[in-house]
mmCIF file of C-alpha atoms in Angstrom:
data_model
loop_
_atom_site.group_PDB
_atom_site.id
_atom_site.type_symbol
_atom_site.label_atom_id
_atom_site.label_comp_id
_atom_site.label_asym_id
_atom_site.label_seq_id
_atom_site.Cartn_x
_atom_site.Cartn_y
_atom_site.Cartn_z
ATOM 1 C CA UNK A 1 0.000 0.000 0.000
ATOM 2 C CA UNK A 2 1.510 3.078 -0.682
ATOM 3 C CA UNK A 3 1.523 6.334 1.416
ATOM 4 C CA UNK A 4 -1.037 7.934 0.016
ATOM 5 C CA UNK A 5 -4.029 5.054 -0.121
ATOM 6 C CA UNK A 6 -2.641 4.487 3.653
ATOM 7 C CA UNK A 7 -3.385 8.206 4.624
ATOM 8 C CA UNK A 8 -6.674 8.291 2.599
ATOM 9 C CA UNK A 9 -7.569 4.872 4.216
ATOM 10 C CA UNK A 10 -6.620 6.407 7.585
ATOM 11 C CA UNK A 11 -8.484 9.790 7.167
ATOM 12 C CA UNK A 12 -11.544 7.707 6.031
ATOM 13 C CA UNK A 13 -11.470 5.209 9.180
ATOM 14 C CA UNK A 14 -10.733 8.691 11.302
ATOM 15 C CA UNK A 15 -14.094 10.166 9.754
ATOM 16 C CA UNK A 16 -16.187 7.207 10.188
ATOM 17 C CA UNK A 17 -15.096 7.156 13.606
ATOM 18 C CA UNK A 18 -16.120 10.859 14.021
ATOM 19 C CA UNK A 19 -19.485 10.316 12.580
ATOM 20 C CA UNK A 20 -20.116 7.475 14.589
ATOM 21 C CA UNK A 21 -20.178 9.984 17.775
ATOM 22 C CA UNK A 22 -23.336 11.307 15.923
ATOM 23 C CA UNK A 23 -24.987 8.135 15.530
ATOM 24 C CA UNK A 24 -28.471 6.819 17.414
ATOM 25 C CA UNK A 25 -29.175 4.047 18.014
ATOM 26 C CA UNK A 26 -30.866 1.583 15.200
ATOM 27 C CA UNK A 27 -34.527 0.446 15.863
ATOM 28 C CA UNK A 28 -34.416 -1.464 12.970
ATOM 29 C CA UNK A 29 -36.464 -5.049 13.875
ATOM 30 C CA UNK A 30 -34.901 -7.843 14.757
ATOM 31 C CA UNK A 31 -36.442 -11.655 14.900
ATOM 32 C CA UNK A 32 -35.581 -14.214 17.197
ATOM 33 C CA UNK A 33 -34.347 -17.719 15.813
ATOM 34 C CA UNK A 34 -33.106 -16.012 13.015
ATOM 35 C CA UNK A 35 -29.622 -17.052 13.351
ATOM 36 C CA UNK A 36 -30.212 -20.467 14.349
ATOM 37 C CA UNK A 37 -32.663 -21.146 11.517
ATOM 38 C CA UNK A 38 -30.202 -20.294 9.435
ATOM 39 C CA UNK A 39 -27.593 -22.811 11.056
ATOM 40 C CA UNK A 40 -30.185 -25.200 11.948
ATOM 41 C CA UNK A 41 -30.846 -25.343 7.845
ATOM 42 C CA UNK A 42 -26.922 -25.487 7.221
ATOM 43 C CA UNK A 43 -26.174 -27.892 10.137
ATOM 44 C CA UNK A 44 -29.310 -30.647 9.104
ATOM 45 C CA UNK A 45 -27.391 -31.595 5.387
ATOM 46 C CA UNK A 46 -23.998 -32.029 7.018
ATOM 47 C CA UNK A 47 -25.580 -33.544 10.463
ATOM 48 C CA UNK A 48 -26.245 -37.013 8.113
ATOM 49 C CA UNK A 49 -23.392 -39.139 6.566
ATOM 50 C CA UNK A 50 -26.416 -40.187 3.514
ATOM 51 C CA UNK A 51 -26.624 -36.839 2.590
ATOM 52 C CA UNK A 52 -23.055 -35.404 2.905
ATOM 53 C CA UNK A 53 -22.408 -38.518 0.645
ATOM 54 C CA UNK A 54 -24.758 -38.273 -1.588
ATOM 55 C CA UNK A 55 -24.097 -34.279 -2.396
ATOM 56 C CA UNK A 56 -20.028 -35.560 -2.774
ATOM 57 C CA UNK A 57 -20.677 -38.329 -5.385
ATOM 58 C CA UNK A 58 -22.774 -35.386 -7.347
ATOM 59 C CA UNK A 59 -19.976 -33.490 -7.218
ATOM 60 C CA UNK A 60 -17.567 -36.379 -8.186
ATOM 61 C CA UNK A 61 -19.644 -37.385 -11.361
ATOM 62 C CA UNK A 62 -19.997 -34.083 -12.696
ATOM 63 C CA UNK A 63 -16.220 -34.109 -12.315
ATOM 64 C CA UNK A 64 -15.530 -36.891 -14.069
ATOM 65 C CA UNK A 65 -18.325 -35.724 -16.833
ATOM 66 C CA UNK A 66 -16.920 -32.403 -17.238
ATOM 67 C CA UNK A 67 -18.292 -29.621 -18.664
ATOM 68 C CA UNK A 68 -21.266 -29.239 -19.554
ATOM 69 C CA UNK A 69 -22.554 -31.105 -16.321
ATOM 70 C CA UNK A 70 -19.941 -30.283 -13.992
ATOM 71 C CA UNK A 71 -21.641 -26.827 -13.210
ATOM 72 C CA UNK A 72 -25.114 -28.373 -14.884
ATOM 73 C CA UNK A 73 -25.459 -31.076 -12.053
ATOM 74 C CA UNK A 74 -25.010 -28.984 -8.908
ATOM 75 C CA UNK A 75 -27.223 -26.526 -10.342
ATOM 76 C CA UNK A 76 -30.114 -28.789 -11.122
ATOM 77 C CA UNK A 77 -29.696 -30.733 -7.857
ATOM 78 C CA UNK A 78 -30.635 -27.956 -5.288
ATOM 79 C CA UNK A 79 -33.692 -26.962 -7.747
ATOM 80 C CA UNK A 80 -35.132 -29.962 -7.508
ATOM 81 C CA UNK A 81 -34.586 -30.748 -4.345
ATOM 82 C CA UNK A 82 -36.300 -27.618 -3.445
ATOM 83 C CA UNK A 83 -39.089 -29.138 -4.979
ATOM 84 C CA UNK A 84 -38.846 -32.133 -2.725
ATOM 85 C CA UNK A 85 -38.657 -29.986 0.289
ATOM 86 C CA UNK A 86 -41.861 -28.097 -0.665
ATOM 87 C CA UNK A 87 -43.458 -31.599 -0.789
ATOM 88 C CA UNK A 88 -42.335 -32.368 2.710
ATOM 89 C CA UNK A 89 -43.524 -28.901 4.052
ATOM 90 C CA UNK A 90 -46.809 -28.943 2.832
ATOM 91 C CA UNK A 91 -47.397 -32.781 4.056
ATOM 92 C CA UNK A 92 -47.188 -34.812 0.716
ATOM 93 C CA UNK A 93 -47.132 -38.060 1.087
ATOM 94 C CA UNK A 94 -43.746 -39.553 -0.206
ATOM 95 C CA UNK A 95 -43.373 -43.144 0.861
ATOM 96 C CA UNK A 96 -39.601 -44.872 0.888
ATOM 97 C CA UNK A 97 -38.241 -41.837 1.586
ATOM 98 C CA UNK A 98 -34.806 -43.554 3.630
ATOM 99 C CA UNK A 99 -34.855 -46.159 0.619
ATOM 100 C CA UNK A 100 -34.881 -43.328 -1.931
ATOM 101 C CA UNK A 101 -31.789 -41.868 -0.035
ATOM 102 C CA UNK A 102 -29.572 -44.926 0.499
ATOM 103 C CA UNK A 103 -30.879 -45.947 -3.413
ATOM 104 C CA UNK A 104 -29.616 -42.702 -4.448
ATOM 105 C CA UNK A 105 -26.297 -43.380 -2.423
ATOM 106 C CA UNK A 106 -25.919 -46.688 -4.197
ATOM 107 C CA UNK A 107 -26.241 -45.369 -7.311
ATOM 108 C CA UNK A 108 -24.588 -42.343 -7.589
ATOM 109 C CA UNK A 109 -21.364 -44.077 -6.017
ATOM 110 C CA UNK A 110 -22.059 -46.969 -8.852
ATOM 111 C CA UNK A 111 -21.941 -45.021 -11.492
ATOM 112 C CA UNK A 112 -18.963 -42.545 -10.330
ATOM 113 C CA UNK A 113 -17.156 -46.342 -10.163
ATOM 114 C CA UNK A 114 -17.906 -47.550 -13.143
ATOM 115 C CA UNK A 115 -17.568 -43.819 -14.534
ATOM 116 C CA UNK A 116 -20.915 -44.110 -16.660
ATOM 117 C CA UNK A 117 -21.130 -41.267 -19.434
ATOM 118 C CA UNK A 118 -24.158 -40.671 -20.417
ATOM 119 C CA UNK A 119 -26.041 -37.742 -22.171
ATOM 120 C CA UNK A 120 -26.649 -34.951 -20.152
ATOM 121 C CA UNK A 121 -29.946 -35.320 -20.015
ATOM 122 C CA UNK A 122 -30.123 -38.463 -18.455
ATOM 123 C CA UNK A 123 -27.129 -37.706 -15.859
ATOM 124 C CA UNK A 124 -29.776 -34.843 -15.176
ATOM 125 C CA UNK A 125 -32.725 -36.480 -14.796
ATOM 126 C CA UNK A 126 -30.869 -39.324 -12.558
ATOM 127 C CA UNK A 127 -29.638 -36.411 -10.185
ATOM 128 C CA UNK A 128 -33.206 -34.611 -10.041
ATOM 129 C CA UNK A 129 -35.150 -38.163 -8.961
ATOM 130 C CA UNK A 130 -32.938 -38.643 -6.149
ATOM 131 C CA UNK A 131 -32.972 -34.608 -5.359
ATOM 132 C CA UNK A 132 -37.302 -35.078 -4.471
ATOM 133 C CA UNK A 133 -35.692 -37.455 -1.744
ATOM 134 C CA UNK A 134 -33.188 -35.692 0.043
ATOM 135 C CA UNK A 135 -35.385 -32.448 -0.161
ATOM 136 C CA UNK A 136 -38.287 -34.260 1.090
ATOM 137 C CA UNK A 137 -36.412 -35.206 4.007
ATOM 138 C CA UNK A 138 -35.102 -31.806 4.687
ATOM 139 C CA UNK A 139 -38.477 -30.454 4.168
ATOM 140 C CA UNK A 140 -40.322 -32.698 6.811
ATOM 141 C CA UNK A 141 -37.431 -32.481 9.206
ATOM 142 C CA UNK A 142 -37.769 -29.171 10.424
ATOM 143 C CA UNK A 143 -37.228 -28.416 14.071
ATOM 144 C CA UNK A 144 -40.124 -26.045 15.488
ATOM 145 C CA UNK A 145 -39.918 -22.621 16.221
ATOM 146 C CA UNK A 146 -36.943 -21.601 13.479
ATOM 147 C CA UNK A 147 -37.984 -19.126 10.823
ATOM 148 C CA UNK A 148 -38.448 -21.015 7.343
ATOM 149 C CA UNK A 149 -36.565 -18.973 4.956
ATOM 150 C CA UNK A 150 -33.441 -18.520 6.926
ATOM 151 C CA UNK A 151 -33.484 -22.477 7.563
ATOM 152 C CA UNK A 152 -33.846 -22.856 3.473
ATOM 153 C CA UNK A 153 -31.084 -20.763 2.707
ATOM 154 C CA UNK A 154 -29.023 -22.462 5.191
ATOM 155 C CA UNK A 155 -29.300 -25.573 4.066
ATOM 156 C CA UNK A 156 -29.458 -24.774 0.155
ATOM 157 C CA UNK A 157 -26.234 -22.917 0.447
ATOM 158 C CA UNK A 158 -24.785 -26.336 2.371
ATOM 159 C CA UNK A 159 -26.106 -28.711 -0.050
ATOM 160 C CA UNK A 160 -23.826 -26.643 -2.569
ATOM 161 C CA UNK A 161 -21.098 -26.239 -0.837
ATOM 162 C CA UNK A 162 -21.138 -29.791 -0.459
ATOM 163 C CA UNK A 163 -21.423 -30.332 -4.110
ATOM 164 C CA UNK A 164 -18.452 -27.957 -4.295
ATOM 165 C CA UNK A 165 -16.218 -30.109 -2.229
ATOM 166 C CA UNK A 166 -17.199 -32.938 -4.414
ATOM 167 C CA UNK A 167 -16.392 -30.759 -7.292
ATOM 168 C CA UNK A 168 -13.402 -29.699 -5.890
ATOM 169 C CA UNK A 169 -12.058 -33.766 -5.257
ATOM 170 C CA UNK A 170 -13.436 -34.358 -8.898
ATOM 171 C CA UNK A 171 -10.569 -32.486 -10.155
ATOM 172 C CA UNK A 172 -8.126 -34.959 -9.670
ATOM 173 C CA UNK A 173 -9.403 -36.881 -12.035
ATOM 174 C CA UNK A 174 -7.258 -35.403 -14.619
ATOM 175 C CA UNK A 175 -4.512 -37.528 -13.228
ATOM 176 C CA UNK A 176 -4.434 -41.043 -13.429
ATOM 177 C CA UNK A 177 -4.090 -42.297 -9.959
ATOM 178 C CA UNK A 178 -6.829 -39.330 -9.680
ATOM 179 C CA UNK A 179 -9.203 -41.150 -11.926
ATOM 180 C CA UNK A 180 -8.606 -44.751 -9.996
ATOM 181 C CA UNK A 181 -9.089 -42.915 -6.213
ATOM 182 C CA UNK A 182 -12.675 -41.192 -7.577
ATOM 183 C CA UNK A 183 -13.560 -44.839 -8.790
ATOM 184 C CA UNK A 184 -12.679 -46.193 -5.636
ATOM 185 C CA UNK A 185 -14.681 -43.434 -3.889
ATOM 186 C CA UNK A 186 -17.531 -44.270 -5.743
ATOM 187 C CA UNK A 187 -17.424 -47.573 -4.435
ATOM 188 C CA UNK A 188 -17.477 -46.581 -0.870
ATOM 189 C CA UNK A 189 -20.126 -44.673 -1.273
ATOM 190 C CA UNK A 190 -22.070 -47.117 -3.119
ATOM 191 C CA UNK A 191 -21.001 -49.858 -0.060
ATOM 192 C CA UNK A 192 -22.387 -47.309 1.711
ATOM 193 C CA UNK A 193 -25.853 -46.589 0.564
ATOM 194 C CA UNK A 194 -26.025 -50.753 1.033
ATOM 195 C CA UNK A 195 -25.406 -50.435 4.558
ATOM 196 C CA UNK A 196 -28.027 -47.602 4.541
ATOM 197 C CA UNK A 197 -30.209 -49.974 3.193
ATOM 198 C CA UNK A 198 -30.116 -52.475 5.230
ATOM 199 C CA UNK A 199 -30.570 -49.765 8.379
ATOM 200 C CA UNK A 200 -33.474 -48.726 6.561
ATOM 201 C CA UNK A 201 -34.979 -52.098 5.998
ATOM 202 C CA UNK A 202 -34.250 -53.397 9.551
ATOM 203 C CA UNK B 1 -31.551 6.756 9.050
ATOM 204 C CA UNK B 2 -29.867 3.805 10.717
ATOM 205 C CA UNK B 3 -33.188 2.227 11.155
ATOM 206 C CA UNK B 4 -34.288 2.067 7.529
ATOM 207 C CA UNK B 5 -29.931 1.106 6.778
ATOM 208 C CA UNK B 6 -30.430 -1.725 9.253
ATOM 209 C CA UNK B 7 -33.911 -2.807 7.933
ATOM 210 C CA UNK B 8 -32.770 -3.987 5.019
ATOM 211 C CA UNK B 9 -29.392 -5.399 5.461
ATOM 212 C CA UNK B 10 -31.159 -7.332 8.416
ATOM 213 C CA UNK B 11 -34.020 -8.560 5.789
ATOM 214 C CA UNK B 12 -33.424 -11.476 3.957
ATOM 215 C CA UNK B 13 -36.207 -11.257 1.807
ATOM 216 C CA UNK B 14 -35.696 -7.593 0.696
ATOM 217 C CA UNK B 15 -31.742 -8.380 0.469
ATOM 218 C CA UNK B 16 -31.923 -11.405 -1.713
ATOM 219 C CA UNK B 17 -33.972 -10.383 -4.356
ATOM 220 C CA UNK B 18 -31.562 -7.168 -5.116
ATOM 221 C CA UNK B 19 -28.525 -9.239 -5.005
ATOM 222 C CA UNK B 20 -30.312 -11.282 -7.539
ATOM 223 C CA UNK B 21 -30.979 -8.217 -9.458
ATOM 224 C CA UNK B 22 -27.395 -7.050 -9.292
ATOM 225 C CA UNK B 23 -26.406 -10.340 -10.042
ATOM 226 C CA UNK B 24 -28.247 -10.273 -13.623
ATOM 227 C CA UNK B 25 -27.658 -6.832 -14.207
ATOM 228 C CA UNK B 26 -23.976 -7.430 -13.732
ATOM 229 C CA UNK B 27 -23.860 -10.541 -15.926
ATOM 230 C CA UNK B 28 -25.328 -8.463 -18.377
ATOM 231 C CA UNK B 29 -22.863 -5.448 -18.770
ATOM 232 C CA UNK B 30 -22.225 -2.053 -17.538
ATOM 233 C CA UNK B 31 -25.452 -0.035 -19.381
ATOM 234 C CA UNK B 32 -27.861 -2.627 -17.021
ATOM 235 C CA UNK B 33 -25.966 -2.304 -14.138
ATOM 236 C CA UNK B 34 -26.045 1.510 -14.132
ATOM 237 C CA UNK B 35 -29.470 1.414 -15.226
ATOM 238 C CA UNK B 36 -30.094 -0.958 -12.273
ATOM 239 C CA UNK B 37 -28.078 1.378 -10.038
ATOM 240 C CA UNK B 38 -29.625 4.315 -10.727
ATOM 241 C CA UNK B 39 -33.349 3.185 -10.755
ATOM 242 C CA UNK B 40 -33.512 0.215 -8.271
ATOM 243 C CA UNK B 41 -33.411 2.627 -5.250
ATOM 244 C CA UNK B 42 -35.293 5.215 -6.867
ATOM 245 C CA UNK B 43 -38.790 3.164 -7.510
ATOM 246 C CA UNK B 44 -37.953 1.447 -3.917
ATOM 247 C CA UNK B 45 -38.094 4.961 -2.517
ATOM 248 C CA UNK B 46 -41.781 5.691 -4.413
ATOM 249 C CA UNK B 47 -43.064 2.315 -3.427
ATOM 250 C CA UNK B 48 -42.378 3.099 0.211
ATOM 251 C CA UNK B 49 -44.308 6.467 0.192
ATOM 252 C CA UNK B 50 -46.844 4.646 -1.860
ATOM 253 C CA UNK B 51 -47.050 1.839 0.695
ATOM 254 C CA UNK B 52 -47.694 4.347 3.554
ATOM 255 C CA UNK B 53 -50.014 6.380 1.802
ATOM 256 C CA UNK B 54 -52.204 3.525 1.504
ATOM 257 C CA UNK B 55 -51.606 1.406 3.668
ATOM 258 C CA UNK B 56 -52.862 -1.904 1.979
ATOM 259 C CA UNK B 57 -50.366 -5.463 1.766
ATOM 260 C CA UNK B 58 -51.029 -8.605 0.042
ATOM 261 C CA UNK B 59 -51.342 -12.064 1.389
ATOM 262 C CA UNK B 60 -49.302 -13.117 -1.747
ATOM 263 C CA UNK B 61 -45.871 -14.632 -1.147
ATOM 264 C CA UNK B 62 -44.234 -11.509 -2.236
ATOM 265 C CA UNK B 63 -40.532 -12.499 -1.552
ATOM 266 C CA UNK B 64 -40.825 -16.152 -3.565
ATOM 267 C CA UNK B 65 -42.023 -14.753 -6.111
ATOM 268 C CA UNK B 66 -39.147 -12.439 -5.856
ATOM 269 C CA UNK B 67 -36.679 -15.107 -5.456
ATOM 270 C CA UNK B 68 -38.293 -17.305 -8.172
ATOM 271 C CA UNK B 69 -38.098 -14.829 -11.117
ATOM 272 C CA UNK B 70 -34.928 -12.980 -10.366
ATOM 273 C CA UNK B 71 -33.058 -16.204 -9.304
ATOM 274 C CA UNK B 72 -34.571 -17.992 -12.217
ATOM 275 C CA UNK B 73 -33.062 -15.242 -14.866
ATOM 276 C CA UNK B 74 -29.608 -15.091 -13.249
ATOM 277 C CA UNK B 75 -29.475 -19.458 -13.366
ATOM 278 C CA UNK B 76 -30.494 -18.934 -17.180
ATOM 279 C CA UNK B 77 -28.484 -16.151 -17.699
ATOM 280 C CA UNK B 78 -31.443 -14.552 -19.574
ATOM 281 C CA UNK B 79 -30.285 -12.050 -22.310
ATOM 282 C CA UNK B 80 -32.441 -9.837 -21.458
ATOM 283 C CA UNK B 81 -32.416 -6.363 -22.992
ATOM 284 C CA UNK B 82 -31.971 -2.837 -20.921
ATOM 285 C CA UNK B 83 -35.803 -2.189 -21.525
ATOM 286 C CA UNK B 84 -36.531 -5.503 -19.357
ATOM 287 C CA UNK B 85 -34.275 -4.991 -17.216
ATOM 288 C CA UNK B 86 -35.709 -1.127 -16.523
ATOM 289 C CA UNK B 87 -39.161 -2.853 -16.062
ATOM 290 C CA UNK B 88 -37.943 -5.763 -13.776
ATOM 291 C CA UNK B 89 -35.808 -3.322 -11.419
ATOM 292 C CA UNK B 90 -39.323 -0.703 -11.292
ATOM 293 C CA UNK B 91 -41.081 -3.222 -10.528
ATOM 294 C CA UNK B 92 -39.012 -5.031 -8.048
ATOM 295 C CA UNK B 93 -38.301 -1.404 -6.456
ATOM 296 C CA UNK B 94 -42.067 -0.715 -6.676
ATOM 297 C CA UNK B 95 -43.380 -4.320 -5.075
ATOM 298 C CA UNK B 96 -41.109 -4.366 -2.088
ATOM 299 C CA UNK B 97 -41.085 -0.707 -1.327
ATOM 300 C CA UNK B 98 -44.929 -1.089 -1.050
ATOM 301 C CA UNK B 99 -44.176 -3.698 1.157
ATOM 302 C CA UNK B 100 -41.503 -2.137 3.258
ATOM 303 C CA UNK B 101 -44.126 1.352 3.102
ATOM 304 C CA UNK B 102 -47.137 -0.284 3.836
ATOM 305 C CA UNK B 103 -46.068 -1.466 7.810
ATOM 306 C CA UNK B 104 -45.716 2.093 9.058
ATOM 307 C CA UNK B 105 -47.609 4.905 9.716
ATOM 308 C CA UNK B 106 -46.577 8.120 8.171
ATOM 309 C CA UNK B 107 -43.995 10.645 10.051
ATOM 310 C CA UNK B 108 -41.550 12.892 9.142
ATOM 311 C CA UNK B 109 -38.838 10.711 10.171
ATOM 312 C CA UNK B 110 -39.709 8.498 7.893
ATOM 313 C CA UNK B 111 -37.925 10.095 5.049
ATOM 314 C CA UNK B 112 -34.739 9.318 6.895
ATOM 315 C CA UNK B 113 -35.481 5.550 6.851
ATOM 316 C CA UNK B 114 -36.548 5.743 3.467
ATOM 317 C CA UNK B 115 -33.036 6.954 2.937
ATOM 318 C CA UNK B 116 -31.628 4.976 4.899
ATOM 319 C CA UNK B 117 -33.113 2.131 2.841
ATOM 320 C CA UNK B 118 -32.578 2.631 -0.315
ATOM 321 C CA UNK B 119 -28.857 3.390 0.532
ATOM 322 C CA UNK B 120 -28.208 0.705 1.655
ATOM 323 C CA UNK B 121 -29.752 -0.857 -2.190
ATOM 324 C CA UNK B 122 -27.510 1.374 -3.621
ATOM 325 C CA UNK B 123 -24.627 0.120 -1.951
ATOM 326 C CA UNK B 124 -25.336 -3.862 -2.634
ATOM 327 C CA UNK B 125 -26.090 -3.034 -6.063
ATOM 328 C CA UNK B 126 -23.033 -0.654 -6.998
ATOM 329 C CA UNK B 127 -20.605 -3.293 -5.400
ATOM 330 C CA UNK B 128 -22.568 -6.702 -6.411
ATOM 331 C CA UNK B 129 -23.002 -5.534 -10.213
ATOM 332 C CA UNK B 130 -19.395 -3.989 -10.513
ATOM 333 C CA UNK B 131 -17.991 -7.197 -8.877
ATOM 334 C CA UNK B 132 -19.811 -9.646 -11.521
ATOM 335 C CA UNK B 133 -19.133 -6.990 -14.633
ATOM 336 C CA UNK B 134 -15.686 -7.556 -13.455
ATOM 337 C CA UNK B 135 -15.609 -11.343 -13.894
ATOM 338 C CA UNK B 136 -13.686 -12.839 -16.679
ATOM 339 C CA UNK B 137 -13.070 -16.401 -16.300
ATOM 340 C CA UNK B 138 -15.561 -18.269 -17.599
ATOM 341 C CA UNK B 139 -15.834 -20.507 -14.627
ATOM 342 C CA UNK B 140 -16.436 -17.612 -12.563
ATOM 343 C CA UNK B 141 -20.002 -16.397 -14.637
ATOM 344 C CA UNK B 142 -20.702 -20.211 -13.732
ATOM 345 C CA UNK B 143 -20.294 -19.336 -10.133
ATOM 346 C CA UNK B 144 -22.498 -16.522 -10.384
ATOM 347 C CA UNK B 145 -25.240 -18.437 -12.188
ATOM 348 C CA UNK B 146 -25.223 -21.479 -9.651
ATOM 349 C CA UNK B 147 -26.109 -18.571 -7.066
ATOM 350 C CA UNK B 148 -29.105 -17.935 -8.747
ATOM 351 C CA UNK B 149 -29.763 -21.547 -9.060
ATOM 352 C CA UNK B 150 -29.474 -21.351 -4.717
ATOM 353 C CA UNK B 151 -32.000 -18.361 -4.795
ATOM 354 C CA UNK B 152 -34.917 -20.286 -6.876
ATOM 355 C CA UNK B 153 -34.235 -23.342 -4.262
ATOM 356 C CA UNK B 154 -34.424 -20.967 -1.502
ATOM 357 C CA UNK B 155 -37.815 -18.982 -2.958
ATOM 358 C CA UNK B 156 -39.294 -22.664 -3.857
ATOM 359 C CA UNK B 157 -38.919 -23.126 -0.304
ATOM 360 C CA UNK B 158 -39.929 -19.861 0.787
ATOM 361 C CA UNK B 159 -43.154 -20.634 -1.300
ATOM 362 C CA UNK B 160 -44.094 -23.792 0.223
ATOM 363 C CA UNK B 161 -43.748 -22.308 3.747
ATOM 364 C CA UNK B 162 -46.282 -19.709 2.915
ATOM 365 C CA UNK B 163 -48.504 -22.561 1.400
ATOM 366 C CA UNK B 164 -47.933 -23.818 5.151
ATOM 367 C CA UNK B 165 -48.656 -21.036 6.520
ATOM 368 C CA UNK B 166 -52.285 -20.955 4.236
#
């Protein structure tokens, strides 16, 4: 910084500190459980090892699909599970709901193993079935007395962060050894949408 | 001042909405984002008064709606012309103004709010549409368009709570 920014930046933090001796205070209306909704919504997607996998492998297989669907995947994902939430909020009936999750655990991590290619479309449409689910559960999940939109946005913006981090791993998989370690990360997660499964089923 | 400064920024559903506007106006080019600049706070400031002065909401989920269409355009990265996006930012200025206008009874202090208000629009909205008309990297316009993909999810949401609600 040289010294003139650091005298203008100094005069300006000098003046804002002057007017601030002027200052009332702000009545401006504040609501309680604002800030927890808001972590409550980004806490419930990363609170449950079936959704923080599922919202990886997303990430992975848009990796490994590249572009078009590396950006067109996480963006379609939230959408629609949006849509699934809505479902769960307004009491829709939406039976399997844990099967649908550990289904959509099983197959996401398959097909990030076997590193399936298919149209974009149909990579798409795979993502947005299994998005109704994990929205759904989100929706119907909500703990009492947290205000709704704060709790959407929090989770929303954790669901693609997540996707982001799976992203972000996907790009190894310019690399060879890259490309065998996202394989063999689609294979635990698919082992692990069995075990899900099975907890559902028991 | 302060009050109508802190109003907003502490308003998720007035805050949103703008960003989303910024966002589009900024993935658009400089003439929108000046156009958005300039008359964003302007009609917010006429929809207040006109939201006092009569004194009447809506039971319509206002703020999906909001989230919906202007999240919507930025995820499509609509190319939408400066003509739309005049109409989209009066009306979006207009609609929550009202909104913002219509919860108060009328005092001469409330000018200072007002002010207050739509300063703080012009702020977001000078530093959200120069930041995006400053993006290059492809990947980056991605970036900006998956945030309006998180603003529909969040306004389809939003909607079905109000559907709750009844």
């Amino acid at each position: 910084m040289t010294s003139t920014l650091r005298r203008a930046y100094l005069r300006s933090l000098a003046m804002l500190a002057f007017a601030m001796q002027f200052s009332q205070v702000a009545e401006a209306h504040l609501r309680k459980g604002e800030a927890s909704g808001f972590l409550s919504g980004v806490r419930h997607p990363i609170s449950g090892l079936d959704h923080v996998l599922a919202m990886i492998a997303v990430g992975l297989w848009g990796a490994q699909l590249g572009a078009p669907a590396i950006w067109a995947l996480p963006v379609a994902f939230p959408m629609v599970m949006a849509l699934g939430g809505m479902m769960g909020l307004l009491g829709i009936p939406l039976p399997g709901t844990e099967y649908g999750i550990a289904a959509s655990m099983i197959l996401l991590g398959g097909v990030v193993l076997l590193e399936l290619k298919p149209p974009l479309w149909v990579a798409a449409l795979l993502v947005s079935f299994f998005a109704i689910f994990h929205g759904y559960a989100h929706g119907t999940e909500l703990p009492p007395g947290q205000d709704g939109l704060l709790y959407s946005m929090g989770f929303v913006c954790a669901t693609g962060c997540l996707h982001g981090v799976g992203v972000s791993i996907g790009l190894v998989h310019r690399w060879t050894r890259g490309q065998i370690f996202l394989r063999l990360s689609g294979a635990f997660i698919s082992a692990m949408g069995m075990y899900f499964l099975w907890k559902a089923s028991a | 001042m302060y009050d109508g400064l802190l109003h907003f920024f502490l308003s998720p559903e007035d805050i949103v909405p703008v960003v989303a506007l910024a966002l589009l106006a900024g993935l658009r080019g400089p003439q929108h984002g000046r156009r958005t600049l300039l008359l964003l706070p302007a009609s917010w400031f006429v929809g207040c008064f006109l939201g006092t002065m009569f004194q009447r909401t809506t039971s319509w989920p206002v703020a999906a709606i909001s989230f919906l269409v202007f999240g919507g355009l930025v995820a499509a990265n609509a190319q939408l012309s400066l003509r739309t996006i005049t109409v989209l930012a009066g009306l979006l200025g207009l609609v929550h103004g009202w909104m913002n206008g219509a919860g108060v009874s009328w005092s001469l202090s409330l000018v200072g709010v007002y002010a207050g208000l739509v300063g703080g629009i012009f702020i977001v909205v000078a530093l959200v549409s120069a930041f995006v008309i400053k993006l290059r990297p492809p990947w980056t316009r991605i970036a900006v368009r998956v945030a309006g993909s998180w603003i529909v999810a969040s306004g389809l949401l939003l909607l079905g709570w109000a559907a709750r609600r009844g």
